[in-house]
Amino acid sequence: MIEGKKQPSELGVKALDDLTFQVTLSEPVPYLVGMTTHQSMLPVPKSVVEKYGDAWVKVENYVGNGAYKLAKHVINEKIEFERNPNYWNDKETVIEKATFLAIPSTNTDVQRYRAGEIDITNYGLSPEIFPKLKAEIPDELFVVKTLSTYLYEINNQKKPFDDIRVRKALNLSLDRTIITDKVLAQGQTPTYVFTPPYIDEGEQIQQPAYSNQPMAERNAQAIKLLEEAGFSKANPLKFTILYNTNENHKKVAIAAASIWKTNTKGLIDVKLENQEWKTFLDTRRQGKSEVARAAWAADYNQATSFINYFLSNSSNNTAFYKSKAYDAAVAESYQAKDAAGRASAYAKAEAILAEDAAVVPVYNYVNTRLVKPYVKGYTGKDPQDDILLKNLYLIKH
């Protein structure tokens, strides 16, 4: 369908009437309704797109079906939205107008917030200013545990990373707590698995056994594996960590490089390289990286949003990890008859991924942001941290 080889009528979707949309599936997908919140499921006005082509997204042409309509767009400056009187539930909308500002710097974002120019900051407060904000305005600071994982992606097809001993050594010798508690210190939690166990139907996922071992034991095992793989102080494992240009990614990479070198007593020697986003993605897709900073956030609150990532034929799988056993476990989840069966299959797949040491999971993200006390409707408890403007309102201040 995506390649244009089939007609839309063959997709298995149709409108039964003005208010009813029917979807026919190849197998049961109990979490389908939750998936409809993803942006790829938003309706697009076919007639408008056909009339204006790429210009359909311009303010004067744009047609949406949400609680707000696009009023103004100044590139790299701001987007303004106005209340949509045609929205089906407009009577529940309170805020008449909202402006979203393009602010590239976290510090500038906070400065304007504290000057009273902004009601809600973007997420991702820098570690440098976080302690000060926590001390001075704790009631305005929100820390949201999200369905997101920060990891180091290992190129499984490139030597020497095709050797499982090398990949296991990297996992064993990285002390994640230094990164979460010392470098970032905002509430991030160390993880040794890719899929957050607190995601829907992820409750059976277990952290691997080594996560509970003392670091001294883990380091000794890592050194033994590296020596077995042919590395020594005279011939250390040398590689480059690739990360997209960002100060936080740089700090984490510097810490990881130091931890690996220290914990393996010099058997690992790491260099750092940063690239702008597009180049960074291209390098990974082309299989040119060795170890790269990566991350994944759930598209919807269900374990498949993560589990599908490392399928052998997945376009996201730039670790080039291929496992028939992993693919089979994921396929098993598709055929499961109930939630318990799916959860069991997800746990099996995650255990295989961890045993193969395909990647180095580092931590689960938190979103940090400031919200003025007079802004109501934001709970800070949504694990996807989705903020719907239609649910917000302001009280007198």
Short mmCIF file of C-alpha atoms in Angstrom, two decimals:
data_model
loop_
_atom_site.label_atom_id
_atom_site.label_comp_id
_atom_site.label_asym_id
_atom_site.label_seq_id
_atom_site.Cartn_x
_atom_site.Cartn_y
_atom_site.Cartn_z
CA MET A 1 0.00 0.00 0.00
CA ILE A 2 2.80 2.41 0.94
CA GLU A 3 4.57 1.66 -2.34
CA GLY A 4 1.41 2.53 -4.27
CA LYS A 5 0.90 -0.96 -5.67
CA LYS A 6 -2.59 -1.39 -4.21
CA GLN A 7 -5.73 0.72 -4.18
CA PRO A 8 -6.98 2.39 -0.96
CA SER A 9 -10.09 0.22 -1.20
CA GLU A 10 -7.87 -2.81 -0.47
CA LEU A 11 -6.47 -1.38 2.77
CA GLY A 12 -9.24 -2.73 4.99
CA VAL A 13 -10.58 0.61 6.20
CA LYS A 14 -13.72 2.48 5.27
CA ALA A 15 -16.18 5.06 6.55
CA LEU A 16 -19.55 3.48 7.27
CA ASP A 17 -21.11 6.90 7.77
CA ASP A 18 -20.10 10.44 8.77
CA LEU A 19 -19.17 9.35 12.29
CA THR A 20 -18.14 5.69 11.99
CA PHE A 21 -14.76 4.39 10.81
CA GLN A 22 -14.36 0.64 10.30
CA VAL A 23 -11.01 -1.18 10.37
CA THR A 24 -10.58 -4.83 9.30
CA LEU A 25 -7.50 -6.54 10.78
CA SER A 26 -5.42 -9.54 9.71
CA GLU A 27 -5.27 -10.68 13.35
CA PRO A 28 -6.68 -9.41 16.67
CA VAL A 29 -5.07 -6.19 17.94
CA PRO A 30 -6.70 -5.37 21.30
CA TYR A 31 -4.64 -2.19 21.67
CA LEU A 32 -5.69 -0.75 18.30
CA VAL A 33 -7.69 2.09 19.84
CA GLY A 34 -4.62 3.23 21.77
CA MET A 35 -2.62 3.27 18.53
CA THR A 36 -5.04 5.75 16.97
CA THR A 37 -3.56 8.53 19.11
CA HIS A 38 -0.37 8.39 17.04
CA GLN A 39 0.15 11.20 14.53
CA SER A 40 0.25 8.76 11.61
CA MET A 41 -3.43 8.04 12.31
CA LEU A 42 -4.57 11.66 12.08
CA PRO A 43 -6.99 12.23 9.19
CA VAL A 44 -5.76 14.25 6.22
CA PRO A 45 -8.21 16.24 4.01
CA LYS A 46 -7.75 14.54 0.63
CA SER A 47 -9.52 17.26 -1.35
CA VAL A 48 -7.34 20.00 0.17
CA VAL A 49 -4.12 18.08 -0.49
CA GLU A 50 -5.12 17.39 -4.08
CA LYS A 51 -6.03 21.03 -4.62
CA TYR A 52 -2.95 22.68 -3.08
CA GLY A 53 -0.26 19.97 -3.18
CA ASP A 54 2.60 20.67 -0.77
CA ALA A 55 1.07 24.08 -0.04
CA TRP A 56 -1.85 22.46 1.79
CA VAL A 57 -0.01 22.96 5.10
CA LYS A 58 0.10 26.74 4.74
CA VAL A 59 -2.05 28.67 7.19
CA GLU A 60 -4.47 29.90 4.55
CA ASN A 61 -5.06 26.36 3.20
CA TYR A 62 -4.76 24.14 6.24
CA VAL A 63 -7.79 22.10 7.36
CA GLY A 64 -7.75 20.07 10.58
CA ASN A 65 -10.32 18.40 12.82
CA GLY A 66 -9.00 19.27 16.27
CA ALA A 67 -10.11 21.58 19.04
CA TYR A 68 -7.89 24.34 17.64
CA LYS A 69 -7.18 25.72 14.19
CA LEU A 70 -3.92 27.05 12.81
CA ALA A 71 -3.96 30.85 12.88
CA LYS A 72 -0.36 31.89 12.23
CA HIS A 73 3.01 30.30 11.51
CA VAL A 74 6.25 32.24 11.55
CA ILE A 75 9.05 29.80 10.73
CA ASN A 76 11.65 29.45 13.51
CA GLU A 77 9.67 31.88 15.66
CA LYS A 78 6.14 30.81 16.61
CA ILE A 79 2.91 28.99 15.79
CA GLU A 80 -0.42 30.41 16.92
CA PHE A 81 -3.61 28.42 17.41
CA GLU A 82 -7.17 29.65 17.87
CA ARG A 83 -10.16 27.83 19.26
CA ASN A 84 -12.07 25.87 16.61
CA PRO A 85 -15.81 26.55 16.95
CA ASN A 86 -16.53 23.62 14.60
CA TYR A 87 -14.88 21.06 16.87
CA TRP A 88 -17.37 18.40 17.96
CA ASN A 89 -16.76 19.04 21.66
CA ASP A 90 -15.98 22.76 21.54
CA LYS A 91 -18.20 23.45 24.55
CA GLU A 92 -15.58 21.79 26.76
CA THR A 93 -12.71 23.90 25.40
CA VAL A 94 -11.65 26.80 27.64
CA ILE A 95 -8.49 28.44 26.29
CA GLU A 96 -9.23 30.72 23.33
CA LYS A 97 -5.74 31.13 21.91
CA ALA A 98 -2.30 29.58 22.39
CA THR A 99 1.15 30.43 21.09
CA PHE A 100 3.95 27.90 20.73
CA LEU A 101 7.41 29.47 20.62
CA ALA A 102 10.49 28.13 18.85
CA ILE A 103 13.19 28.46 21.51
CA PRO A 104 16.34 26.46 20.72
CA SER A 105 18.02 27.03 24.09
CA THR A 106 16.80 25.43 27.31
CA ASN A 107 18.32 28.24 29.35
CA THR A 108 16.52 30.89 27.28
CA ASP A 109 13.29 28.94 27.71
CA VAL A 110 13.69 29.01 31.50
CA GLN A 111 14.72 32.67 31.56
CA ARG A 112 11.59 33.68 29.66
CA TYR A 113 9.47 31.47 31.90
CA ARG A 114 10.83 33.10 35.04
CA ALA A 115 10.33 36.54 33.47
CA GLY A 116 6.63 35.72 33.09
CA GLU A 117 6.67 35.48 29.28
CA ILE A 118 5.91 31.75 29.12
CA ASP A 119 3.35 29.61 30.95
CA ILE A 120 4.83 26.15 30.20
CA THR A 121 8.39 25.36 29.16
CA ASN A 122 9.39 22.67 26.74
CA TYR A 123 10.52 19.39 28.27
CA GLY A 124 14.19 18.66 28.88
CA LEU A 125 15.60 21.09 31.45
CA SER A 126 19.39 21.02 31.52
CA PRO A 127 21.14 19.21 34.42
CA GLU A 128 23.02 22.43 35.27
CA ILE A 129 19.93 24.46 36.13
CA PHE A 130 17.74 21.61 37.41
CA PRO A 131 18.98 21.65 41.06
CA LYS A 132 18.46 25.42 41.32
CA LEU A 133 14.90 25.16 39.97
CA LYS A 134 14.15 22.23 42.26
CA ALA A 135 15.31 24.26 45.25
CA GLU A 136 13.62 27.55 44.33
CA ILE A 137 10.31 26.61 42.63
CA PRO A 138 9.67 22.92 43.41
CA ASP A 139 5.89 23.26 43.04
CA GLU A 140 6.31 24.41 39.43
CA LEU A 141 8.76 21.66 38.48
CA PHE A 142 7.35 18.47 36.98
CA VAL A 143 9.38 15.28 36.50
CA VAL A 144 7.50 12.76 34.36
CA LYS A 145 8.71 9.17 34.03
CA THR A 146 8.19 8.41 30.35
CA LEU A 147 8.04 5.36 28.09
CA SER A 148 11.45 6.11 26.63
CA THR A 149 14.86 4.45 26.68
CA TYR A 150 18.33 5.93 26.15
CA LEU A 151 20.80 3.38 24.81
CA TYR A 152 24.04 2.80 22.99
CA GLU A 153 23.40 1.02 19.73
CA ILE A 154 26.10 -1.51 18.82
CA ASN A 155 26.71 -2.26 15.15
CA ASN A 156 26.28 -6.04 15.38
CA GLN A 157 27.52 -6.66 11.83
CA LYS A 158 30.83 -4.81 12.21
CA LYS A 159 33.94 -6.40 13.72
CA PRO A 160 34.74 -6.77 16.56
CA PHE A 161 31.14 -6.17 17.66
CA ASP A 162 29.96 -9.29 15.87
CA ASP A 163 31.64 -11.09 18.80
CA ILE A 164 29.10 -11.50 21.60
CA ARG A 165 31.91 -11.43 24.17
CA VAL A 166 32.67 -7.84 23.22
CA ARG A 167 29.03 -6.80 23.38
CA LYS A 168 28.56 -8.49 26.76
CA ALA A 169 31.68 -6.81 28.12
CA LEU A 170 30.28 -3.40 27.19
CA ASN A 171 27.01 -4.17 28.97
CA LEU A 172 28.66 -5.58 32.06
CA SER A 173 31.20 -2.81 32.63
CA LEU A 174 28.97 0.24 32.14
CA ASP A 175 27.91 1.57 35.55
CA ARG A 176 24.60 3.19 34.63
CA THR A 177 24.06 4.64 38.10
CA ILE A 178 26.95 7.08 37.63
CA ILE A 179 25.17 8.46 34.56
CA THR A 180 21.71 8.64 36.14
CA ASP A 181 22.72 9.82 39.61
CA LYS A 182 25.82 11.95 38.97
CA VAL A 183 25.76 13.19 35.37
CA LEU A 184 22.01 13.75 34.91
CA ALA A 185 20.50 13.55 38.42
CA GLN A 186 16.93 14.39 37.44
CA GLY A 187 15.16 11.13 38.27
CA GLN A 188 16.25 8.98 35.34
CA THR A 189 16.41 5.28 36.22
CA PRO A 190 19.14 2.85 35.10
CA THR A 191 17.93 0.08 32.82
CA TYR A 192 19.45 -3.06 31.34
CA VAL A 193 16.54 -3.84 29.00
CA PHE A 194 15.23 -1.97 25.99
CA THR A 195 11.51 -2.07 26.76
CA PRO A 196 10.41 -0.18 29.91
CA PRO A 197 8.83 -2.85 32.17
CA TYR A 198 6.20 -0.32 33.30
CA ILE A 199 4.71 -0.08 29.80
CA ASP A 200 1.34 -1.78 29.21
CA GLU A 201 1.81 -5.57 29.13
CA GLY A 202 5.49 -5.22 29.98
CA GLU A 203 5.08 -6.40 33.57
CA GLN A 204 6.75 -9.79 32.96
CA ILE A 205 9.94 -8.23 31.57
CA GLN A 206 12.86 -8.83 33.92
CA GLN A 207 16.17 -7.02 34.23
CA PRO A 208 19.03 -9.48 33.44
CA ALA A 209 20.70 -11.21 36.38
CA TYR A 210 23.97 -9.28 36.08
CA SER A 211 22.15 -6.04 36.89
CA ASN A 212 22.05 -7.15 40.54
CA GLN A 213 25.71 -8.14 40.73
CA PRO A 214 28.29 -5.88 42.42
CA MET A 215 30.21 -3.76 39.91
CA ALA A 216 33.49 -5.42 40.92
CA GLU A 217 32.15 -8.81 39.82
CA ARG A 218 30.74 -7.40 36.61
CA ASN A 219 34.00 -5.64 35.78
CA ALA A 220 35.99 -8.84 36.36
CA GLN A 221 33.68 -10.73 34.01
CA ALA A 222 33.98 -7.98 31.39
CA ILE A 223 37.80 -8.02 31.56
CA LYS A 224 37.82 -11.82 31.21
CA LEU A 225 35.56 -11.64 28.13
CA LEU A 226 37.67 -8.93 26.51
CA GLU A 227 40.87 -10.87 27.13
CA GLU A 228 39.27 -13.99 25.65
CA ALA A 229 38.33 -11.90 22.60
CA GLY A 230 42.00 -10.95 22.15
CA PHE A 231 42.20 -7.54 23.82
CA SER A 232 44.77 -6.30 26.34
CA LYS A 233 46.20 -3.06 27.71
CA ALA A 234 48.67 -3.12 24.83
CA ASN A 235 45.87 -3.87 22.38
CA PRO A 236 42.69 -2.34 23.83
CA LEU A 237 39.25 -2.42 22.27
CA LYS A 238 39.13 0.88 20.41
CA PHE A 239 35.93 2.39 19.07
CA THR A 240 34.11 5.68 18.58
CA ILE A 241 30.84 6.68 20.22
CA LEU A 242 28.76 8.60 17.69
CA TYR A 243 26.16 11.01 19.03
CA ASN A 244 23.97 13.73 17.57
CA THR A 245 25.14 17.22 18.52
CA ASN A 246 23.75 17.99 21.97
CA GLU A 247 25.46 18.98 25.23
CA ASN A 248 23.67 16.33 27.31
CA HIS A 249 24.57 13.56 24.85
CA LYS A 250 28.16 14.76 24.97
CA LYS A 251 28.23 14.63 28.78
CA VAL A 252 26.78 11.13 28.85
CA ALA A 253 29.24 9.95 26.18
CA ILE A 254 32.21 11.43 28.07
CA ALA A 255 31.04 9.66 31.22
CA ALA A 256 30.45 6.34 29.44
CA ALA A 257 33.90 6.46 27.81
CA SER A 258 35.54 7.11 31.18
CA ILE A 259 33.52 4.41 32.96
CA TRP A 260 34.37 1.79 30.34
CA LYS A 261 38.08 2.61 30.43
CA THR A 262 38.26 2.68 34.23
CA ASN A 263 36.17 -0.43 34.88
CA THR A 264 38.09 -2.55 32.37
CA LYS A 265 41.48 -1.27 33.59
CA GLY A 266 42.36 0.22 30.24
CA LEU A 267 41.08 -2.60 28.01
CA ILE A 268 38.60 -0.20 26.39
CA ASP A 269 39.65 3.05 24.70
CA VAL A 270 36.85 5.27 23.41
CA LYS A 271 36.79 8.35 21.20
CA LEU A 272 33.80 10.64 20.67
CA GLU A 273 32.29 12.00 17.48
CA ASN A 274 29.26 14.24 17.08
CA GLN A 275 27.23 14.85 13.93
CA GLU A 276 24.23 16.98 13.07
CA TRP A 277 20.94 15.10 13.13
CA LYS A 278 20.48 14.26 9.44
CA THR A 279 24.10 13.19 8.95
CA PHE A 280 23.93 11.23 12.21
CA LEU A 281 20.89 9.26 11.01
CA ASP A 282 22.45 8.60 7.60
CA THR A 283 25.65 7.29 9.20
CA ARG A 284 23.69 4.83 11.32
CA ARG A 285 21.44 3.68 8.47
CA GLN A 286 24.44 3.06 6.25
CA GLY A 287 26.04 0.88 8.92
CA LYS A 288 29.09 3.13 9.25
CA SER A 289 28.91 3.69 13.01
CA GLU A 290 30.48 1.44 15.64
CA VAL A 291 28.62 2.44 18.80
CA ALA A 292 26.00 5.17 18.51
CA ARG A 293 23.80 7.04 20.92
CA ALA A 294 20.18 6.08 20.29
CA ALA A 295 16.80 6.43 21.93
CA TRP A 296 13.26 5.24 21.49
CA ALA A 297 9.98 6.57 22.84
CA ALA A 298 6.72 4.65 22.68
CA ASP A 299 4.40 5.65 19.86
CA TYR A 300 1.59 4.25 22.01
CA ASN A 301 1.42 2.73 25.49
CA GLN A 302 1.99 -0.91 24.57
CA ALA A 303 5.09 -3.09 24.58
CA THR A 304 4.94 -3.79 20.83
CA SER A 305 5.97 -0.18 20.25
CA PHE A 306 9.41 -1.25 21.52
CA ILE A 307 9.52 -4.97 20.76
CA ASN A 308 9.03 -4.49 17.00
CA TYR A 309 12.09 -2.22 16.82
CA PHE A 310 14.66 -5.02 16.66
CA LEU A 311 12.93 -7.38 14.27
CA SER A 312 15.40 -8.57 11.62
CA ASN A 313 13.49 -6.75 8.86
CA SER A 314 12.75 -3.57 10.81
CA SER A 315 13.83 -0.33 9.15
CA ASN A 316 14.52 1.05 12.65
CA ASN A 317 17.02 -1.71 13.39
CA THR A 318 20.24 0.18 12.69
CA ALA A 319 22.04 -2.09 15.16
CA PHE A 320 21.74 -4.67 12.35
CA TYR A 321 20.79 -7.28 14.94
CA LYS A 322 19.28 -10.41 13.43
CA SER A 323 17.85 -13.26 15.47
CA LYS A 324 15.40 -15.95 14.37
CA ALA A 325 14.63 -16.66 18.02
CA TYR A 326 13.81 -13.01 18.70
CA ASP A 327 11.64 -12.78 15.57
CA ALA A 328 9.80 -15.94 16.61
CA ALA A 329 9.10 -14.58 20.10
CA VAL A 330 7.68 -11.38 18.63
CA ALA A 331 5.56 -13.41 16.18
CA GLU A 332 4.29 -15.41 19.16
CA SER A 333 3.00 -12.19 20.71
CA TYR A 334 0.90 -11.50 17.61
CA GLN A 335 -0.86 -14.83 17.97
CA ALA A 336 -1.40 -14.66 21.73
CA LYS A 337 -5.02 -14.96 22.80
CA ASP A 338 -4.88 -12.66 25.82
CA ALA A 339 -2.85 -10.03 27.64
CA ALA A 340 -0.97 -12.59 29.75
CA GLY A 341 0.10 -14.47 26.62
CA ARG A 342 1.33 -11.29 24.97
CA ALA A 343 3.19 -10.21 28.11
CA SER A 344 4.91 -13.60 28.27
CA ALA A 345 6.02 -13.36 24.63
CA TYR A 346 7.29 -9.81 25.13
CA ALA A 347 9.33 -10.93 28.14
CA LYS A 348 10.78 -13.82 26.13
CA ALA A 349 11.80 -11.49 23.29
CA GLU A 350 13.37 -8.98 25.68
CA ALA A 351 15.30 -11.76 27.46
CA ILE A 352 16.72 -12.92 24.10
CA LEU A 353 17.75 -9.36 23.23
CA ALA A 354 19.49 -8.99 26.60
CA GLU A 355 21.20 -12.38 26.37
CA ASP A 356 22.52 -11.49 22.91
CA ALA A 357 23.71 -8.13 24.28
CA ALA A 358 22.59 -6.57 21.01
CA VAL A 359 22.59 -3.05 22.47
CA VAL A 360 23.57 -1.31 25.70
CA PRO A 361 20.44 0.09 27.38
CA VAL A 362 21.44 2.94 29.69
CA TYR A 363 18.43 4.59 31.32
CA ASN A 364 14.74 5.35 31.09
CA TYR A 365 14.01 8.98 30.42
CA VAL A 366 12.12 11.53 32.43
CA ASN A 367 10.61 14.67 30.96
CA THR A 368 11.31 17.75 33.06
CA ARG A 369 9.42 20.99 32.58
CA LEU A 370 8.12 24.05 34.40
CA VAL A 371 4.40 24.83 34.61
CA LYS A 372 2.94 27.98 36.13
CA PRO A 373 0.69 27.41 39.18
CA TYR A 374 -2.25 29.05 37.41
CA VAL A 375 -2.15 26.52 34.54
CA LYS A 376 -4.55 23.70 35.38
CA GLY A 377 -5.33 20.44 33.62
CA TYR A 378 -1.72 19.27 33.38
CA THR A 379 -1.18 16.28 35.67
CA GLY A 380 2.42 15.33 34.90
CA LYS A 381 1.40 11.68 35.25
CA ASP A 382 0.94 10.63 31.62
CA PRO A 383 3.78 8.17 30.76
CA GLN A 384 3.79 9.54 27.21
CA ASP A 385 3.65 13.12 28.50
CA ASP A 386 1.10 14.09 25.87
CA ILE A 387 -0.26 17.57 26.56
CA LEU A 388 -3.62 18.31 24.96
CA LEU A 389 -4.30 22.01 24.85
CA LYS A 390 -8.04 21.39 24.96
CA ASN A 391 -7.65 19.91 28.47
CA LEU A 392 -5.86 22.94 29.91
CA TYR A 393 -7.34 26.04 31.53
CA LEU A 394 -6.10 29.06 33.46
CA ILE A 395 -7.25 30.31 36.83
CA LYS A 396 -7.09 33.92 37.98
CA HIS A 397 -3.64 35.09 38.93
#
